[in-house]
Amino acid sequence: MNQTISQIIQTALDAQAPLLSVPIDTSEGEATPLLGPGSVLDSLGLVTLILNIEEMVEMQMGIAITIVSEKAMSAYRSPFATIGSLAEFITSLIQKKQHA
Amino acid sequence: MNTLCELFSRFEAAKEKTALMTSKEEMTYEQLLAKIQDTDLLARKYGCDGITVLLIGDYSSSTIACLLALWRLGNVVALCCATQDALVNARAHLVQATRVIKIGEGNQIEILPTGIETSHPILSDMNHRKEAGFVIFSSGSTGQPKASIHSARAMLDKHVLQKRCLTSISFLLFDHIGGFNTLFYILFNVGKLVIPASRSPDMVAQAIAQHRVEAITASPTFLNLLVMSGALMRHDFSSLKVINYGTEPMPESLLVVLTQQLPWVRFSQAYGLSETGVIPAKSVSSLSTWITFDKEQCNIRIVDGLLEVKVKTSMLGYINASSPFTSDGYFKTGDAVQQEGDRYRVLGRQSDLINVGGEKVYPNEIENVLRNMPGVLEVAVTALENPIMGQVVGAAFKLQTTEKLTSFRRRLYEFCHQKLPAAYIPRKILITDALLHTARSKKLGAIALQSTLIKEGEMA
């Protein structure tokens, strides 16, 4: 599932390319930073990314998830650090939904 | 009611002239006077004499005759165009109407006692003194509408001064303060009121061409529909002299298109609220969204960026809410305005303001830009709650042709990049076939739009 989620994140990042002054370099794959040093996303960029991902997960997998929660915001290791950490976090949200 | 007598004497002096023109009937002022007399007798028979009445009907000879006869008998008349039983019943209770008067499709008048007692202090006092009045319901997007009580005298007095006699269409409904204002403009100047068979763009356009209509009062949303539907190109608008618009902010892009397509028409913005009546104001020019208020007839001030007005046509009070007036008699409109000298520009309802991480913007400012994007037929913008930014901009689009959300989003972002600050760019996008305006040709309210974006967005 991680592969599908990573693909969704990649598509969501591509979607906002026209709004970014510098394109997001995803050559590092899952290690691509999303927030913090080395990232070009600002808070609005992150919001857009999250909204797009939620929308695509719902469309492609039929599962409604809410990515931003108190848990996500207060996690010791931010799920928004890299593509990989976000994919992992989203996968866990989906699995929880599936088993609920 | 001297002004009402003056109105009837104007009818008498112009008795040969056509007062009303519908697809079914044509009525002269003489016939209208006769109808008022008949209705007067009927109303007396049913005890409509110093009471509160709920009048159900849209523009027709019977509705107008009924209203004027009821006023002559010193009644307070609550106006309602909706005919659904549950709604009529709820409104009758809200205004404590002792009679409901229904005007049927065939113009027949039905007077029904309700068994309700009028106990509201303002209404009881008016009924006791046989003071003619009217009640307007505000179009609240949720919950119960607010009912504002007005004295008829202030509305009538406002129109006594003779102005141009025009053939007009009031696109706004009979129970809307703007529609009501247009009606009395026409009656006091013994003009002709044209009532189209329906409020669809083509029907209205057809009525304009057929009856050589000179003036129309409409909402920007309807004017937009006229452009989008192609009705503006299909029909003859050469008789039109003036288009008054109001009820919501006018998109500048639409005003440009309209003035290009109808260069001989004067465009003028009307401003008012159910609570204040139409406030004397006019557009700086046809192409301008700035207005000037007639300060001899109203007092204007801006407090914390919001407009407050003091005007004779203001309501006496709400039936179902506490007084919204300041201690010195100003009404807080809740509309944010910009001021430059004696010119004002209405930005929108303060409650519609979108706050994206501290950057504040009105939906109208964003819609003005998005409407120019190729392929966009209609767009409505609203605030969406967001845990990171507080709020973000959400936008629902109606497009000319089918387009996938992914490709539309990319196109939208490319379009917005140089035209809007980042905070103003829609982050939640919906492409929909659903109407983005209400049955009254007004843009969807923020709450209805938010729920569309949230519910439909999940399926987009």
XYZ file of C-alpha atoms in Angstrom:
560
model
C 0.000 0.000 0.000
C 2.923 2.313 0.764
C 3.733 2.352 -2.949
C 0.217 3.593 -3.860
C 0.315 6.213 -1.138
C 3.742 7.432 -2.226
C 2.367 7.729 -5.753
C -0.597 9.760 -4.452
C 1.750 12.072 -2.558
C 3.882 12.486 -5.652
C 0.810 13.403 -7.778
C -0.399 15.847 -5.119
C 3.045 17.489 -5.081
C 3.054 17.733 -8.882
C -0.388 19.375 -8.807
C 0.861 22.420 -6.995
C 4.008 22.835 -9.057
C 2.561 25.911 -10.832
C 2.338 27.697 -7.471
C 5.908 27.094 -6.397
C 8.771 29.407 -7.290
C 11.212 26.501 -7.121
C 10.054 23.042 -8.234
C 10.118 20.286 -5.643
C 13.038 18.015 -6.268
C 11.794 14.515 -5.528
C 14.929 12.760 -6.733
C 15.577 11.541 -3.205
C 12.353 9.545 -3.409
C 10.900 8.723 -0.016
C 13.606 10.769 1.690
C 12.396 13.961 -0.059
C 11.864 16.544 2.684
C 8.369 18.040 2.871
C 8.675 20.380 5.828
C 11.715 21.921 7.431
C 15.212 22.321 5.983
C 15.500 21.545 2.298
C 11.791 21.808 1.625
C 10.107 24.387 -0.581
C 6.641 23.897 0.896
C 5.298 26.616 3.147
C 2.299 26.164 5.445
C -0.196 26.840 2.663
C 1.661 24.410 0.431
C 1.413 21.770 3.131
C -2.309 22.455 3.585
C -2.855 22.093 -0.153
C -0.845 18.896 -0.244
C -2.855 17.397 2.616
C -6.219 18.383 1.134
C -5.244 16.894 -2.228
C -4.019 13.684 -0.661
C -7.209 13.268 1.377
C -9.217 13.812 -1.770
C -7.220 11.280 -3.812
C -7.267 8.623 -1.081
C -11.036 8.956 -0.965
C -11.361 8.846 -4.769
C -8.977 5.963 -5.413
C -9.460 3.869 -2.285
C -12.902 4.898 -1.099
C -11.621 5.693 2.387
C -12.127 9.064 4.047
C -9.203 10.037 6.251
C -8.264 13.172 8.175
C -4.521 13.584 8.071
C -4.123 16.565 10.364
C -5.034 15.734 13.919
C -3.671 16.465 17.345
C -1.749 13.208 17.118
C -0.103 14.163 13.827
C 0.788 17.618 15.104
C 2.285 16.431 18.372
C 4.109 13.305 17.181
C 7.751 13.172 18.270
C 8.794 12.408 14.705
C 6.712 14.659 12.477
C 4.788 12.642 9.874
C 5.249 15.623 7.557
C 9.054 15.420 7.542
C 9.489 13.446 4.314
C 7.438 11.731 1.616
C 8.293 8.437 3.289
C 7.184 9.437 6.784
C 3.964 10.900 5.432
C 3.266 7.756 3.382
C 3.840 5.633 6.472
C 1.529 7.819 8.557
C -1.240 7.781 5.938
C -0.927 4.013 5.583
C -1.440 3.634 9.316
C -4.516 5.903 9.175
C -5.988 3.817 6.354
C -5.295 0.554 8.146
C -6.995 1.868 11.259
C -10.016 2.847 9.213
C -10.120 -0.570 7.547
C -10.030 -2.370 10.878
C -12.437 -0.053 12.635
C -52.391 58.023 5.063
C -52.153 61.136 2.910
C -49.459 59.631 0.726
C -51.694 56.685 -0.085
C -54.446 59.132 -1.119
C -51.876 60.889 -3.298
C -51.002 57.548 -4.885
C -54.651 56.791 -5.657
C -55.182 60.251 -7.141
C -52.181 59.641 -9.432
C -53.821 56.378 -10.528
C -57.048 58.301 -11.185
C -55.242 60.919 -13.275
C -53.532 58.190 -15.346
C -56.462 55.794 -15.535
C -56.067 55.018 -19.242
C -52.443 53.956 -18.823
C -51.363 50.351 -18.454
C -50.309 49.564 -14.917
C -49.517 45.873 -15.253
C -48.651 43.566 -18.070
C -48.343 39.834 -17.581
C -48.443 36.921 -19.985
C -52.068 36.454 -18.902
C -53.431 39.933 -18.222
C -53.091 43.603 -18.976
C -54.545 46.051 -16.515
C -54.996 49.802 -16.632
C -54.735 52.069 -13.596
C -58.524 52.488 -13.738
C -59.000 48.723 -13.520
C -56.438 48.548 -10.729
C -58.390 51.179 -8.765
C -61.603 49.180 -9.268
C -59.840 46.051 -8.071
C -58.560 47.865 -4.987
C -62.146 48.893 -4.244
C -63.445 45.306 -4.615
C -60.654 43.973 -2.423
C -61.368 46.662 0.142
C -64.950 45.390 0.489
C -63.818 41.778 0.708
C -61.165 42.589 3.315
C -63.684 44.491 5.457
C -66.087 41.540 5.237
C -63.393 39.288 6.688
C -62.437 41.695 9.431
C -59.143 42.870 7.967
C -59.260 46.218 9.632
C -56.363 47.133 11.900
C -54.904 43.636 12.095
C -51.746 41.770 11.067
C -52.090 39.772 7.861
C -49.808 37.368 6.009
C -50.151 37.976 2.268
C -49.084 35.051 0.095
C -48.434 35.892 -3.538
C -46.036 37.155 -6.170
C -46.514 40.164 -8.473
C -50.078 40.199 -9.834
C -52.964 42.648 -9.993
C -54.640 40.874 -7.065
C -51.550 40.957 -4.845
C -50.939 44.646 -5.500
C -54.644 45.560 -5.097
C -54.800 43.523 -1.919
C -51.738 45.183 -0.405
C -53.002 48.698 -1.155
C -56.542 47.941 0.093
C -55.147 46.389 3.269
C -52.990 49.438 3.888
C -55.926 51.760 3.342
C -57.708 49.793 6.080
C -54.772 50.251 8.445
C -53.363 46.706 8.440
C -49.828 45.431 8.830
C -49.079 43.147 5.878
C -46.359 40.510 6.031
C -45.160 39.600 2.539
C -44.414 36.072 1.456
C -43.959 34.615 -2.035
C -43.516 31.016 -0.868
C -46.682 28.949 -1.037
C -45.673 25.706 0.727
C -48.154 25.036 3.550
C -45.552 24.310 6.225
C -43.666 27.509 5.443
C -46.830 29.610 5.300
C -47.930 28.192 8.627
C -44.549 28.873 10.232
C -44.477 32.435 8.928
C -48.063 33.109 10.026
C -47.043 32.112 13.553
C -43.810 34.070 13.362
C -45.623 37.311 12.488
C -48.626 36.481 14.651
C -50.945 36.994 11.674
C -54.641 36.747 12.477
C -55.483 36.226 8.793
C -53.655 34.586 5.907
C -54.562 35.893 2.474
C -53.661 33.670 -0.448
C -53.608 34.926 -4.006
C -54.199 31.956 -6.302
C -52.746 31.411 -9.757
C -56.021 32.559 -11.268
C -55.801 35.773 -9.224
C -58.526 34.630 -6.826
C -58.267 35.959 -3.260
C -58.767 33.625 -0.323
C -58.890 35.023 3.223
C -58.382 32.518 6.026
C -58.529 33.154 9.778
C -55.602 31.612 11.646
C -56.759 31.609 15.247
C -53.447 33.271 16.147
C -53.404 36.334 18.378
C -51.156 39.317 17.772
C -49.334 40.149 20.973
C -46.002 41.589 19.828
C -45.839 45.117 21.270
C -44.942 46.897 18.022
C -47.532 44.997 15.989
C -50.299 45.383 18.603
C -49.599 49.066 18.854
C -49.726 49.530 15.077
C -52.902 47.446 14.848
C -54.471 49.425 17.658
C -53.674 52.719 15.914
C -54.596 51.232 12.517
C -51.182 52.158 11.214
C -50.394 50.561 7.880
C -47.184 48.608 7.813
C -45.346 45.698 6.303
C -43.126 42.877 7.440
C -40.163 41.627 5.424
C -38.395 38.369 6.145
C -34.639 38.450 5.828
C -33.258 35.625 3.714
C -31.188 33.993 6.438
C -29.226 31.042 5.105
C -29.928 28.889 8.132
C -32.425 28.764 10.932
C -35.412 31.009 11.191
C -35.530 34.170 9.110
C -35.668 37.459 10.963
C -38.894 39.378 10.485
C -38.563 43.162 10.348
C -41.567 45.429 10.891
C -41.793 48.618 8.835
C -44.190 51.504 8.786
C -45.771 51.883 5.319
C -45.623 55.640 5.632
C -41.844 55.914 5.359
C -41.798 53.695 2.252
C -44.633 55.650 0.618
C -43.262 59.092 1.505
C -39.949 58.176 -0.058
C -41.556 57.772 -3.483
C -43.825 60.821 -3.556
C -41.352 62.991 -5.424
C -42.204 62.497 -9.100
C -39.515 60.822 -11.195
C -39.259 59.255 -14.654
C -42.190 57.105 -15.695
C -40.723 53.875 -17.011
C -41.775 50.469 -18.250
C -40.023 48.165 -15.804
C -39.447 44.611 -14.772
C -38.811 43.878 -11.156
C -36.800 40.721 -11.236
C -36.533 40.764 -7.456
C -39.477 39.131 -5.755
C -42.530 40.862 -4.340
C -41.477 39.951 -0.797
C -37.936 41.312 -1.243
C -37.247 44.849 -0.043
C -35.687 45.695 -3.419
C -38.638 44.290 -5.344
C -41.046 46.139 -3.109
C -39.129 49.382 -3.621
C -39.230 48.981 -7.410
C -42.971 48.343 -7.295
C -43.641 51.617 -5.477
C -41.309 53.524 -7.778
C -43.387 52.285 -10.712
C -46.766 52.938 -9.061
C -45.953 56.463 -7.862
C -44.708 57.391 -11.327
C -47.632 55.564 -12.964
C -45.257 53.475 -15.042
C -45.885 50.019 -16.429
C -44.872 46.922 -14.496
C -44.085 44.005 -16.778
C -44.317 40.621 -15.100
C -42.484 37.895 -17.073
C -44.008 34.403 -17.278
C -41.024 33.091 -15.322
C -37.698 34.383 -14.044
C -35.600 32.312 -16.435
C -33.081 34.397 -18.426
C -34.858 33.751 -21.726
C -38.336 34.535 -20.416
C -37.151 37.771 -18.852
C -35.225 38.694 -22.008
C -38.257 37.904 -24.152
C -40.461 40.122 -21.950
C -37.917 42.958 -22.229
C -37.992 42.747 -26.033
C -41.746 42.261 -26.380
C -42.858 45.038 -24.029
C -40.027 47.462 -24.807
C -38.924 47.425 -21.171
C -36.823 50.427 -20.149
C -35.667 49.490 -16.644
C -34.913 46.301 -14.790
C -33.850 45.665 -11.224
C -31.934 42.415 -10.835
C -29.220 40.625 -8.913
C -25.688 40.347 -10.379
C -26.157 36.567 -10.348
C -29.149 36.874 -12.663
C -27.293 39.319 -14.921
C -24.488 36.786 -15.068
C -26.995 34.112 -16.089
C -28.261 36.430 -18.829
C -24.720 36.636 -20.205
C -23.827 32.966 -19.710
C -27.049 31.586 -21.187
C -26.549 33.661 -24.326
C -29.966 35.283 -23.745
C -28.293 38.668 -23.967
C -27.295 37.943 -27.574
C -30.522 36.202 -28.586
C -32.959 38.985 -27.681
C -33.516 42.642 -28.424
C -32.457 44.839 -25.509
C -32.515 48.129 -27.412
C -35.372 49.532 -25.312
C -33.411 49.196 -22.049
C -32.233 52.443 -20.485
C -31.227 51.455 -16.991
C -30.261 48.315 -15.114
C -30.339 48.566 -11.347
C -28.509 45.839 -9.551
C -28.229 44.923 -5.913
C -28.645 42.243 -3.212
C -24.978 41.144 -3.494
C -21.640 42.626 -4.624
C -21.266 43.093 -8.381
C -18.233 41.315 -9.875
C -16.200 43.932 -11.735
C -15.557 41.513 -14.599
C -19.301 41.086 -15.118
C -19.856 44.828 -15.123
C -17.224 45.170 -17.856
C -18.938 42.530 -20.019
C -22.378 44.056 -19.467
C -21.294 47.593 -20.272
C -19.573 46.320 -23.423
C -22.613 44.389 -24.589
C -25.178 47.029 -23.602
C -23.255 50.293 -24.055
C -26.447 52.402 -24.227
C -27.643 51.215 -20.809
C -26.885 53.033 -17.562
C -25.905 50.645 -14.764
C -26.618 51.675 -11.237
C -26.061 49.902 -7.970
C -28.805 49.846 -5.374
C -27.920 49.248 -1.761
C -30.213 48.291 1.050
C -31.228 45.656 3.527
C -34.536 44.196 4.671
C -34.056 46.193 7.861
C -33.239 49.572 6.300
C -35.154 49.625 3.054
C -33.338 50.727 -0.085
C -30.901 53.463 0.907
C -30.713 56.464 -1.432
C -27.460 55.888 -3.322
C -26.166 55.822 -6.865
C -23.199 54.434 -8.755
C -20.368 56.831 -9.509
C -20.543 55.657 -13.148
C -21.875 52.660 -15.106
C -18.470 50.997 -14.947
C -17.864 51.697 -11.291
C -18.662 49.574 -8.266
C -18.286 52.677 -6.076
C -21.427 54.428 -4.886
C -22.328 57.753 -3.322
C -25.075 58.053 -0.744
C -27.600 60.873 -0.776
C -26.563 62.334 2.560
C -29.598 64.604 2.705
C -31.750 61.522 3.058
C -29.569 59.286 5.153
C -26.726 59.375 7.645
C -23.761 57.137 7.001
C -20.782 56.245 9.133
C -18.151 53.550 9.226
C -17.268 51.906 12.503
C -14.434 49.360 12.519
C -14.698 49.095 8.736
C -18.392 48.274 8.867
C -21.194 50.433 7.515
C -23.806 51.897 9.833
C -26.802 53.801 8.480
C -29.568 55.944 9.839
C -32.436 56.346 7.413
C -36.156 57.111 7.627
C -37.124 53.864 5.891
C -35.484 51.738 8.604
C -37.660 49.153 10.279
C -39.326 49.783 13.604
C -37.884 46.570 15.005
C -37.664 42.806 14.635
C -40.480 40.527 15.672
C -38.182 37.702 16.677
C -34.901 39.357 17.646
C -33.689 42.143 19.864
C -33.118 45.645 18.536
C -30.031 45.885 16.347
C -29.904 49.688 16.479
C -27.192 51.620 18.263
C -28.267 53.956 21.051
C -28.163 56.875 18.603
C -30.378 55.130 16.067
C -27.898 53.731 13.532
C -28.396 50.278 12.035
C -25.294 48.106 11.954
C -25.402 46.630 8.447
C -22.630 44.074 8.983
C -21.299 45.046 5.541
C -17.619 45.872 5.217
C -17.031 48.983 3.112
C -14.152 50.923 1.682
C -14.309 54.716 1.683
C -12.583 57.262 -0.553
C -13.865 60.769 0.157
C -17.618 60.607 -0.337
C -17.456 57.394 -2.371
C -18.054 53.983 -0.844
C -17.547 50.429 -2.039
C -19.341 47.524 -0.412
C -16.895 44.641 -0.022
C -19.255 42.039 1.365
C -20.741 40.679 4.556
C -18.325 40.733 7.441
C -19.520 37.205 8.221
C -18.347 36.016 4.774
C -14.793 37.249 5.338
C -12.188 34.525 4.916
C -9.232 34.581 7.288
C -6.323 32.516 6.000
C -3.685 32.502 8.685
C -4.369 36.170 9.411
C -4.716 37.310 5.790
C -8.261 38.468 5.268
C -10.159 38.433 2.015
C -13.756 38.657 0.809
C -15.065 35.884 -1.477
C -16.057 38.492 -4.043
C -12.463 39.646 -4.549
C -11.376 36.104 -5.378
C -14.430 35.329 -7.516
C -13.722 38.456 -9.586
C -10.416 36.900 -10.657
C -11.511 33.252 -11.005
C -14.486 34.189 -13.169
C -12.027 35.284 -15.865
C -10.424 31.872 -16.120
C -11.120 30.253 -19.496
C -13.934 27.683 -19.370
C -15.417 28.872 -16.068
C -19.160 29.484 -16.214
C -19.809 30.141 -12.559
C -17.721 30.195 -9.415
C -18.539 30.539 -5.742
C -15.915 30.962 -3.045
C -16.190 30.403 0.673
C -14.150 29.877 3.838
C -13.379 26.336 4.940
C -12.206 25.570 8.437
C -8.662 24.221 8.506
C -6.649 22.962 11.469
C -3.396 24.468 10.187
C -4.375 27.847 8.767
C -7.612 28.484 10.671
C -9.390 28.840 7.371
C -8.559 28.218 3.730
C -10.323 29.252 0.537
C -12.689 26.715 -0.996
C -14.160 27.185 -4.456
C -16.905 25.442 -6.390
C -16.807 25.755 -10.170
C -19.301 25.169 -12.919
C -17.449 24.625 -16.192
C -18.376 24.951 -19.861
C -17.072 21.471 -20.678
C -16.268 18.359 -18.684
C -12.768 18.432 -17.257
C -10.933 16.150 -14.840
C -10.279 17.658 -11.440
C -6.541 16.945 -11.686
C -6.088 18.808 -14.942
C -8.434 21.601 -13.866
C -6.504 22.062 -10.635
C -3.253 22.403 -12.516
C -4.809 24.874 -14.942
C -6.328 26.820 -12.031
C -3.021 27.055 -10.210
C -1.248 28.184 -13.367
C -3.954 30.823 -13.858
C -3.855 31.991 -10.222
C -0.103 32.047 -9.761
C 0.532 35.633 -10.883
C -2.975 36.940 -10.249
C -3.745 36.148 -6.620
C -1.730 36.194 -3.393
C -1.063 32.673 -2.147
C -3.578 32.948 0.709
C -6.380 33.788 -1.750
C -5.846 30.765 -3.990
C -8.480 28.031 -3.517
C -7.020 25.016 -1.786
C -10.151 22.899 -1.876
C -11.705 22.693 -5.309
C -14.947 21.218 -6.515
C -16.277 20.918 -10.035
C -20.022 20.624 -9.939
C -23.109 20.692 -12.125
C -25.197 21.826 -9.188
C -26.500 25.359 -9.148
C -24.234 27.830 -7.437
C -27.087 30.255 -6.962
C -30.407 30.134 -5.168
C -33.881 30.057 -6.698
C -33.865 33.799 -6.136
C -30.827 34.223 -8.391
C -28.577 35.107 -5.565
C -25.223 33.475 -4.983
C -25.333 30.498 -2.606
C -24.839 31.533 1.002
C -21.587 30.622 2.721
C -23.086 27.804 4.774
C -24.828 26.123 1.822
C -21.637 26.431 -0.182
C -19.453 25.070 2.608
C -21.682 22.045 2.944
C -21.582 21.491 -0.851
C -17.811 21.683 -0.825
C -17.459 19.326 2.084
C -20.080 16.763 1.027
C -19.572 16.752 -2.733
C -15.851 17.257 -2.403
C -15.632 13.839 -0.838
C -17.035 12.323 -4.009
C -15.223 14.515 -6.525
